[in-house]
Amino acid sequence: MADLEVYKNLSPEKVERCMSVMQSGTQMIKLKRGSKGLVRLFYLDEHRTRLRWRPSRKSEKAKILIDSIYKVTEGRQSEIFHRQAEGNFDPSCCFTIYHGNHMESLDLITSNPEEARTWITGLKYLMAGISDEDSLAKRQRTHDQWVKQTFEEADKNGDGLLNIEEIHQLMHKLNVNLPRRKVRQMFQEADTDENQGTLTFEEFCVFYKMMSLRRDLYLLLLSYSDKKDHLTVEELAQFLKVEQKMNNVTTDYCLDIIKKFEVSEENKLKNVLGIEGFTNFMRSPACDIFNPLHHEVYQDMDQPLCNYYIASSHNTYLTGDQLLSQSKVDMYARVLQEGCRCVEVDCWDGPDGEPVVHHGYTLTSKILFRDVVETINKHAFVKNEFPVILSIENHCSIQQQRKIAQYLKGIFRDKLDLSSVDTGECKQLPSPQSLKGKILVKGKKLPYHLGDDAEEGEVSDEDSADEIEDECKFKLHYNNGTTEHQVESFIRKKLESLLRESQIRDKEDPDSFTVRALLKATHEGLNAHLKQSPDVKESGKKSHGRSLMTNFGKHKKTTKSRSKSYSTDDEEDTQQNPGKEGGQLYRLGRRRKTMKLCRELSDLVVYTNSVAAQDIVDDGTTGNVLSFSETRAHQVVQQKSEQFMIYNQKQLTRIYPSAYRIDSSNFNPLPYWNAGCQLVALNYQSEGRMMQLNRAKFKTNGNCGYVLKPQQMCKGTFNPFSGDPLPANPKKQLILKVISGQQLPKPPDSMFGDRGEIIDPFVEVEIIGLPVDCCKDQTRVVDDNGFNPVWEETLTFTVHMPEIALVRFLVWDHDPIGRDFVGQRTVTFSSLVPGYRHVYLEGLTEASIFVHITINEIYGKWSPLILNPSYTILHFLGATKNRQLQGLKGLFNKNPRHSSSENNSHYVRKRSIGDRILRRTASAPAKGRKKSKMGFQEMVEIKDSVSEATRDQDGVLRRTTRSLQARPVSMPIDRNLLGALSLPLSETAKDIEGKENSLVQI
């Protein structure tokens, strides 16, 4: 956003002139892919928050939020402009607006250069204002925009007034279930002007405030104000200290709160905070569930790189699926500004000696390597200065490798110079702090035995992330006159079908990646329409035989017939090297893949040398990066988790998605974070549960892309699958009171949209971390109220390793045949703030949950069943056992012949379609009663034969008893709602305090 700085200082006259032209509207040509330009009137709405156009068949969709605009470029720079003939349009009349998560482009042509310049200036001015806002100003602005938009959408005839019938329709849209008499009464109280029977926007704001009066907040204020309707400075300070657990609360701080949030001038003069000001304060970022101090870097950044989780992107250049989508350089800018610190660049030989970036053997579009490097150079350190890792996947000839090295050195310059970096102790990776402003090239390095005078040499290509299986690769050989266009059309239909299928599945299903569906979409379709290349050799088929299918029990029948012809690497070791120790990786049964590498590119790799598993030598050296697909990494995590953790204390490991995720879906990163893997690469272009977890993980520590691993993962080891992985450490008890909800919308996929039924919401809270900590609990259902439902329910969780745990809040709409997803928010456990807090749902302007948080420490050796009843009896009986370390090389065996009893007792269980249907009918609690808590096995599922008796249709284990709950003493809402507002702390509260203390064993 550095280029926007200049627009913040435009003269008021110039700003007003631009805004006036934009709000009046300008006729422009809108270019579209594969069609002629469309003439439309583009204009800025009166609130300067949206760009709109008309005419449009989808008037509601004909808008772009200024908030969503990523950048505005001048001239013919976009791909759509490049497809037009040179002389078609004057470049000075052209500009492009990039917006949304997928960097969609709106390509516009004005009738003269002056109009284009006015629009570019005006849009960049608005973007600069948004980028300069603090969190409080942004919250207020988005609230005001939402209220205005709500009014305009309710005003069906566009006369700027709302009658009583339009108000009733609005109530239904907002999920408000109030008696018509009550609505009419509030309507009449707000209708104060001469024009009776309608509400102006100002009157509607008064009506909305009446409707939004929060009983829970009002009672909370009364309990600290001695039953007055306002808080004095002293009473506000007491509330902040006792409830919000704030330290060093000063009089000046309380006066500043009153000045910022109080709306009544009379109250400001008296230095008191009324209910409206108190509500504004409680709904502000100051009372958000996320610790405001964690918006800045607060962790120790002087430890070795291997001690950090690093935000990583897979195939960064892609905007969509892995087969047909567009590659764009702007994706690098987007992910870097989102906090990603490791980006991937797939390099291939291009025309005219210019290397290109794209996904090999697919129909994804190509972009120039030079453009990618320039974009990374421009945006790498805009948001923060911590190092960026450039993961180079090199598929180029020696000549174009030299061109790659030339561009890297010429564009990055001193950002590649690591000679001054202090590595501290020998044989240790440098720290993020010491690498500030530097770019690390991750790639192959020539072996040391070659000598410095060797211009080039051969290196192993075994770990190359060439993720396309041979049978899936597009070979440009078509039969029966089939053209490339026909192939692309066929594959696009297959992909659309696959995506439709994935949308039918539950959004929260962690097992939504179905191997069968993806196999069907790729292998069957391609084999039917593409002629197999004759150069697919036996080794390619054998490699495929070891692919994803062989890792799941349900595919054994498919691979059994092939097992005689294609033995695994370890079977070859046994047959051909009977004297060798088990666990060593020798690939004598097939020829190793190698590639040529030039010296210039090799020399740029310093601390991030890509190595294959069989090339690892336990000589104490650092600077190696091991790459695994999720499938291979899953085996290692399951079979040798402690050994893997030890390896990750000295070296870096990168995990990338399976080859079969052609729809760019994401795998669950938790198992790999739990094993200490630093670079867990996800498809940033694919929104969903896994990216939400990733975003939450890295939002802490200033969203700088580096999060410190727990100390226990950096030194020593523990078994992440153990029932009590850290017996000497205190555990955390989270007591979470879910009080109420605010402005919860209808589900995004609601069949009837805003006209659908008023929702019946309930809240589900999920703890995600070590397997022993993974569980979820939920509230009862509130009927017919999405506007201000009240639950007043307490959920209790025990967490063994809070440093890596995530807390996920989900709101569901209960339905007779299942449940519908409304919204979510995920926060790291370590970023939770105690006290009364609002949990704003991600991507929804006003929707929130109001909660109270208490965090206790629990000491001593307790039975896991007592600490957390969601903990399963299988863990308690010792379904997992400690294993002995087998040596570093044994860690990376492809198919170990021996496995511990723990390995045999766990496997990934895929659900059938019948299971999925049953799951939807059993997913919500019965109305009026609380659903029992479930132990949620995010990481692994317990063996079928053992667990069937206790497993429900959801595939998770039910909790048979409620957890031992300790209600915090400082919860005045409890007493108020029970009608005991005026009573002091009673014997009951003392009794509760006694129970709470009984949980703490020192």
JSON list of C-alpha atoms in Angstrom, two decimals, residues 434-562:
[
{"chain": "A", "resi": 434, "resn": "SER", "atom": "CA", "xyz": [18.77, -11.55, 12.13]},
{"chain": "A", "resi": 435, "resn": "LEU", "atom": "CA", "xyz": [17.24, -12.20, 8.68]},
{"chain": "A", "resi": 436, "resn": "LYS", "atom": "CA", "xyz": [14.99, -9.12, 8.59]},
{"chain": "A", "resi": 437, "resn": "GLY", "atom": "CA", "xyz": [14.62, -7.77, 5.07]},
{"chain": "A", "resi": 438, "resn": "LYS", "atom": "CA", "xyz": [16.22, -10.89, 3.54]},
{"chain": "A", "resi": 439, "resn": "ILE", "atom": "CA", "xyz": [14.91, -13.37, 0.97]},
{"chain": "A", "resi": 440, "resn": "LEU", "atom": "CA", "xyz": [15.97, -17.01, 1.32]},
{"chain": "A", "resi": 441, "resn": "VAL", "atom": "CA", "xyz": [16.03, -19.11, -1.84]},
{"chain": "A", "resi": 442, "resn": "LYS", "atom": "CA", "xyz": [14.89, -22.68, -1.13]},
{"chain": "A", "resi": 443, "resn": "GLY", "atom": "CA", "xyz": [16.14, -25.04, -3.80]},
{"chain": "A", "resi": 444, "resn": "LYS", "atom": "CA", "xyz": [18.74, -27.61, -4.79]},
{"chain": "A", "resi": 445, "resn": "LYS", "atom": "CA", "xyz": [22.43, -27.23, -4.05]},
{"chain": "A", "resi": 446, "resn": "LEU", "atom": "CA", "xyz": [25.31, -28.90, -5.90]},
{"chain": "A", "resi": 447, "resn": "PRO", "atom": "CA", "xyz": [27.06, -31.57, -3.81]},
{"chain": "A", "resi": 448, "resn": "TYR", "atom": "CA", "xyz": [30.26, -30.47, -2.04]},
{"chain": "A", "resi": 449, "resn": "HIS", "atom": "CA", "xyz": [32.42, -33.14, -3.71]},
{"chain": "A", "resi": 450, "resn": "LEU", "atom": "CA", "xyz": [32.02, -31.46, -7.12]},
{"chain": "A", "resi": 451, "resn": "GLY", "atom": "CA", "xyz": [34.37, -28.59, -6.34]},
{"chain": "A", "resi": 452, "resn": "ASP", "atom": "CA", "xyz": [33.87, -24.87, -6.81]},
{"chain": "A", "resi": 453, "resn": "ASP", "atom": "CA", "xyz": [35.07, -24.82, -10.41]},
{"chain": "A", "resi": 454, "resn": "ALA", "atom": "CA", "xyz": [32.24, -27.12, -11.65]},
{"chain": "A", "resi": 455, "resn": "GLU", "atom": "CA", "xyz": [29.83, -25.04, -13.77]},
{"chain": "A", "resi": 456, "resn": "GLU", "atom": "CA", "xyz": [27.01, -27.56, -13.35]},
{"chain": "A", "resi": 457, "resn": "GLY", "atom": "CA", "xyz": [26.24, -30.97, -11.94]},
{"chain": "A", "resi": 458, "resn": "GLU", "atom": "CA", "xyz": [23.60, -33.58, -11.26]},
{"chain": "A", "resi": 459, "resn": "VAL", "atom": "CA", "xyz": [21.42, -33.45, -8.15]},
{"chain": "A", "resi": 460, "resn": "SER", "atom": "CA", "xyz": [18.66, -35.67, -6.84]},
{"chain": "A", "resi": 461, "resn": "ASP", "atom": "CA", "xyz": [15.18, -34.85, -8.05]},
{"chain": "A", "resi": 462, "resn": "GLU", "atom": "CA", "xyz": [13.46, -37.28, -5.67]},
{"chain": "A", "resi": 463, "resn": "ASP", "atom": "CA", "xyz": [11.88, -34.63, -3.47]},
{"chain": "A", "resi": 464, "resn": "SER", "atom": "CA", "xyz": [10.67, -32.43, -6.31]},
{"chain": "A", "resi": 465, "resn": "ALA", "atom": "CA", "xyz": [7.12, -31.33, -5.64]},
{"chain": "A", "resi": 466, "resn": "ASP", "atom": "CA", "xyz": [6.04, -32.47, -9.10]},
{"chain": "A", "resi": 467, "resn": "GLU", "atom": "CA", "xyz": [2.67, -33.29, -7.63]},
{"chain": "A", "resi": 468, "resn": "ILE", "atom": "CA", "xyz": [0.96, -34.46, -10.80]},
{"chain": "A", "resi": 469, "resn": "GLU", "atom": "CA", "xyz": [0.94, -38.24, -11.12]},
{"chain": "A", "resi": 470, "resn": "ASP", "atom": "CA", "xyz": [2.14, -39.54, -14.49]},
{"chain": "A", "resi": 471, "resn": "GLU", "atom": "CA", "xyz": [-1.30, -40.87, -15.38]},
{"chain": "A", "resi": 472, "resn": "CYS", "atom": "CA", "xyz": [-2.83, -37.43, -14.72]},
{"chain": "A", "resi": 473, "resn": "LYS", "atom": "CA", "xyz": [-0.38, -35.39, -16.75]},
{"chain": "A", "resi": 474, "resn": "PHE", "atom": "CA", "xyz": [-1.60, -33.64, -19.88]},
{"chain": "A", "resi": 475, "resn": "LYS", "atom": "CA", "xyz": [0.48, -34.91, -22.75]},
{"chain": "A", "resi": 476, "resn": "LEU", "atom": "CA", "xyz": [-0.15, -33.07, -25.96]},
{"chain": "A", "resi": 477, "resn": "HIS", "atom": "CA", "xyz": [-1.21, -36.24, -27.84]},
{"chain": "A", "resi": 478, "resn": "TYR", "atom": "CA", "xyz": [-4.89, -36.33, -28.75]},
{"chain": "A", "resi": 479, "resn": "ASN", "atom": "CA", "xyz": [-6.74, -39.10, -30.56]},
{"chain": "A", "resi": 480, "resn": "ASN", "atom": "CA", "xyz": [-9.67, -39.11, -32.98]},
{"chain": "A", "resi": 481, "resn": "GLY", "atom": "CA", "xyz": [-9.05, -35.49, -33.91]},
{"chain": "A", "resi": 482, "resn": "THR", "atom": "CA", "xyz": [-9.62, -34.27, -30.34]},
{"chain": "A", "resi": 483, "resn": "THR", "atom": "CA", "xyz": [-8.46, -30.67, -29.92]},
{"chain": "A", "resi": 484, "resn": "GLU", "atom": "CA", "xyz": [-6.98, -28.99, -26.86]},
{"chain": "A", "resi": 485, "resn": "HIS", "atom": "CA", "xyz": [-10.14, -26.85, -26.60]},
{"chain": "A", "resi": 486, "resn": "GLN", "atom": "CA", "xyz": [-12.33, -29.98, -26.41]},
{"chain": "A", "resi": 487, "resn": "VAL", "atom": "CA", "xyz": [-10.09, -31.48, -23.73]},
{"chain": "A", "resi": 488, "resn": "GLU", "atom": "CA", "xyz": [-10.21, -28.27, -21.72]},
{"chain": "A", "resi": 489, "resn": "SER", "atom": "CA", "xyz": [-13.99, -28.11, -22.06]},
{"chain": "A", "resi": 490, "resn": "PHE", "atom": "CA", "xyz": [-14.36, -31.70, -20.87]},
{"chain": "A", "resi": 491, "resn": "ILE", "atom": "CA", "xyz": [-12.07, -31.24, -17.87]},
{"chain": "A", "resi": 492, "resn": "ARG", "atom": "CA", "xyz": [-13.80, -28.00, -16.93]},
{"chain": "A", "resi": 493, "resn": "LYS", "atom": "CA", "xyz": [-17.15, -29.82, -16.78]},
{"chain": "A", "resi": 494, "resn": "LYS", "atom": "CA", "xyz": [-15.60, -32.55, -14.63]},
{"chain": "A", "resi": 495, "resn": "LEU", "atom": "CA", "xyz": [-14.18, -29.94, -12.27]},
{"chain": "A", "resi": 496, "resn": "GLU", "atom": "CA", "xyz": [-17.49, -28.07, -12.01]},
{"chain": "A", "resi": 497, "resn": "SER", "atom": "CA", "xyz": [-19.21, -31.35, -11.18]},
{"chain": "A", "resi": 498, "resn": "LEU", "atom": "CA", "xyz": [-16.62, -32.07, -8.51]},
{"chain": "A", "resi": 499, "resn": "LEU", "atom": "CA", "xyz": [-16.97, -28.62, -6.99]},
{"chain": "A", "resi": 500, "resn": "ARG", "atom": "CA", "xyz": [-20.77, -28.96, -6.91]},
{"chain": "A", "resi": 501, "resn": "GLU", "atom": "CA", "xyz": [-20.36, -32.24, -5.06]},
{"chain": "A", "resi": 502, "resn": "SER", "atom": "CA", "xyz": [-18.01, -30.68, -2.53]},
{"chain": "A", "resi": 503, "resn": "GLN", "atom": "CA", "xyz": [-20.48, -27.85, -1.89]},
{"chain": "A", "resi": 504, "resn": "ILE", "atom": "CA", "xyz": [-23.17, -30.36, -0.97]},
{"chain": "A", "resi": 505, "resn": "ARG", "atom": "CA", "xyz": [-21.00, -31.67, 1.84]},
{"chain": "A", "resi": 506, "resn": "ASP", "atom": "CA", "xyz": [-21.12, -30.19, 5.30]},
{"chain": "A", "resi": 507, "resn": "LYS", "atom": "CA", "xyz": [-18.87, -27.10, 5.41]},
{"chain": "A", "resi": 508, "resn": "GLU", "atom": "CA", "xyz": [-17.47, -28.25, 8.72]},
{"chain": "A", "resi": 509, "resn": "ASP", "atom": "CA", "xyz": [-16.69, -31.82, 7.67]},
{"chain": "A", "resi": 510, "resn": "PRO", "atom": "CA", "xyz": [-12.96, -32.27, 8.31]},
{"chain": "A", "resi": 511, "resn": "ASP", "atom": "CA", "xyz": [-13.04, -35.32, 6.07]},
{"chain": "A", "resi": 512, "resn": "SER", "atom": "CA", "xyz": [-14.45, -33.53, 3.01]},
{"chain": "A", "resi": 513, "resn": "PHE", "atom": "CA", "xyz": [-11.50, -34.52, 0.81]},
{"chain": "A", "resi": 514, "resn": "THR", "atom": "CA", "xyz": [-12.80, -37.64, -0.96]},
{"chain": "A", "resi": 515, "resn": "VAL", "atom": "CA", "xyz": [-10.13, -39.58, -2.80]},
{"chain": "A", "resi": 516, "resn": "ARG", "atom": "CA", "xyz": [-12.65, -41.54, -4.85]},
{"chain": "A", "resi": 517, "resn": "ALA", "atom": "CA", "xyz": [-14.35, -38.42, -6.26]},
{"chain": "A", "resi": 518, "resn": "LEU", "atom": "CA", "xyz": [-11.05, -36.88, -7.24]},
{"chain": "A", "resi": 519, "resn": "LEU", "atom": "CA", "xyz": [-9.79, -40.11, -8.79]},
{"chain": "A", "resi": 520, "resn": "LYS", "atom": "CA", "xyz": [-12.96, -40.39, -10.82]},
{"chain": "A", "resi": 521, "resn": "ALA", "atom": "CA", "xyz": [-12.64, -36.81, -12.02]},
{"chain": "A", "resi": 522, "resn": "THR", "atom": "CA", "xyz": [-9.03, -37.25, -13.12]},
{"chain": "A", "resi": 523, "resn": "HIS", "atom": "CA", "xyz": [-8.20, -40.83, -14.10]},
{"chain": "A", "resi": 524, "resn": "GLU", "atom": "CA", "xyz": [-11.45, -42.08, -15.63]},
{"chain": "A", "resi": 525, "resn": "GLY", "atom": "CA", "xyz": [-12.12, -38.84, -17.48]},
{"chain": "A", "resi": 526, "resn": "LEU", "atom": "CA", "xyz": [-8.63, -38.30, -18.79]},
{"chain": "A", "resi": 527, "resn": "ASN", "atom": "CA", "xyz": [-8.10, -41.92, -19.78]},
{"chain": "A", "resi": 528, "resn": "ALA", "atom": "CA", "xyz": [-11.32, -41.84, -21.79]},
{"chain": "A", "resi": 529, "resn": "HIS", "atom": "CA", "xyz": [-10.48, -38.64, -23.65]},
{"chain": "A", "resi": 530, "resn": "LEU", "atom": "CA", "xyz": [-6.70, -38.43, -23.76]},
{"chain": "A", "resi": 531, "resn": "LYS", "atom": "CA", "xyz": [-4.39, -40.90, -25.44]},
{"chain": "A", "resi": 532, "resn": "GLN", "atom": "CA", "xyz": [-1.88, -42.22, -22.92]},
{"chain": "A", "resi": 533, "resn": "SER", "atom": "CA", "xyz": [1.66, -41.09, -23.75]},
{"chain": "A", "resi": 534, "resn": "PRO", "atom": "CA", "xyz": [3.80, -44.04, -24.84]},
{"chain": "A", "resi": 535, "resn": "ASP", "atom": "CA", "xyz": [6.70, -42.84, -22.68]},
{"chain": "A", "resi": 536, "resn": "VAL", "atom": "CA", "xyz": [4.94, -43.59, -19.39]},
{"chain": "A", "resi": 537, "resn": "LYS", "atom": "CA", "xyz": [7.31, -46.25, -18.21]},
{"chain": "A", "resi": 538, "resn": "GLU", "atom": "CA", "xyz": [6.99, -49.02, -15.69]},
{"chain": "A", "resi": 539, "resn": "SER", "atom": "CA", "xyz": [8.60, -46.82, -13.02]},
{"chain": "A", "resi": 540, "resn": "GLY", "atom": "CA", "xyz": [5.82, -44.28, -13.44]},
{"chain": "A", "resi": 541, "resn": "LYS", "atom": "CA", "xyz": [3.18, -46.94, -12.89]},
{"chain": "A", "resi": 542, "resn": "LYS", "atom": "CA", "xyz": [5.06, -48.30, -9.94]},
{"chain": "A", "resi": 543, "resn": "SER", "atom": "CA", "xyz": [5.26, -44.83, -8.45]},
{"chain": "A", "resi": 544, "resn": "HIS", "atom": "CA", "xyz": [1.52, -44.53, -8.87]},
{"chain": "A", "resi": 545, "resn": "GLY", "atom": "CA", "xyz": [1.08, -47.88, -7.18]},
{"chain": "A", "resi": 546, "resn": "ARG", "atom": "CA", "xyz": [2.71, -46.38, -4.11]},
{"chain": "A", "resi": 547, "resn": "SER", "atom": "CA", "xyz": [0.48, -43.30, -4.32]},
{"chain": "A", "resi": 548, "resn": "LEU", "atom": "CA", "xyz": [-2.33, -42.10, -2.13]},
{"chain": "A", "resi": 549, "resn": "MET", "atom": "CA", "xyz": [-4.63, -45.09, -2.68]},
{"chain": "A", "resi": 550, "resn": "THR", "atom": "CA", "xyz": [-2.32, -47.58, -1.04]},
{"chain": "A", "resi": 551, "resn": "ASN", "atom": "CA", "xyz": [-2.39, -45.66, 2.22]},
{"chain": "A", "resi": 552, "resn": "PHE", "atom": "CA", "xyz": [-6.02, -46.42, 2.98]},
{"chain": "A", "resi": 553, "resn": "GLY", "atom": "CA", "xyz": [-7.43, -49.81, 3.91]},
{"chain": "A", "resi": 554, "resn": "LYS", "atom": "CA", "xyz": [-10.48, -49.39, 1.71]},
{"chain": "A", "resi": 555, "resn": "HIS", "atom": "CA", "xyz": [-8.29, -49.44, -1.42]},
{"chain": "A", "resi": 556, "resn": "LYS", "atom": "CA", "xyz": [-6.46, -52.64, -0.65]},
{"chain": "A", "resi": 557, "resn": "LYS", "atom": "CA", "xyz": [-8.52, -54.68, -3.10]},
{"chain": "A", "resi": 558, "resn": "THR", "atom": "CA", "xyz": [-7.60, -52.30, -5.88]},
{"chain": "A", "resi": 559, "resn": "THR", "atom": "CA", "xyz": [-3.89, -52.58, -5.26]},
{"chain": "A", "resi": 560, "resn": "LYS", "atom": "CA", "xyz": [-3.68, -56.22, -4.28]},
{"chain": "A", "resi": 561, "resn": "SER", "atom": "CA", "xyz": [-3.51, -57.51, -7.83]},
{"chain": "A", "resi": 562, "resn": "ARG", "atom": "CA", "xyz": [-0.62, -55.15, -8.51]}
]
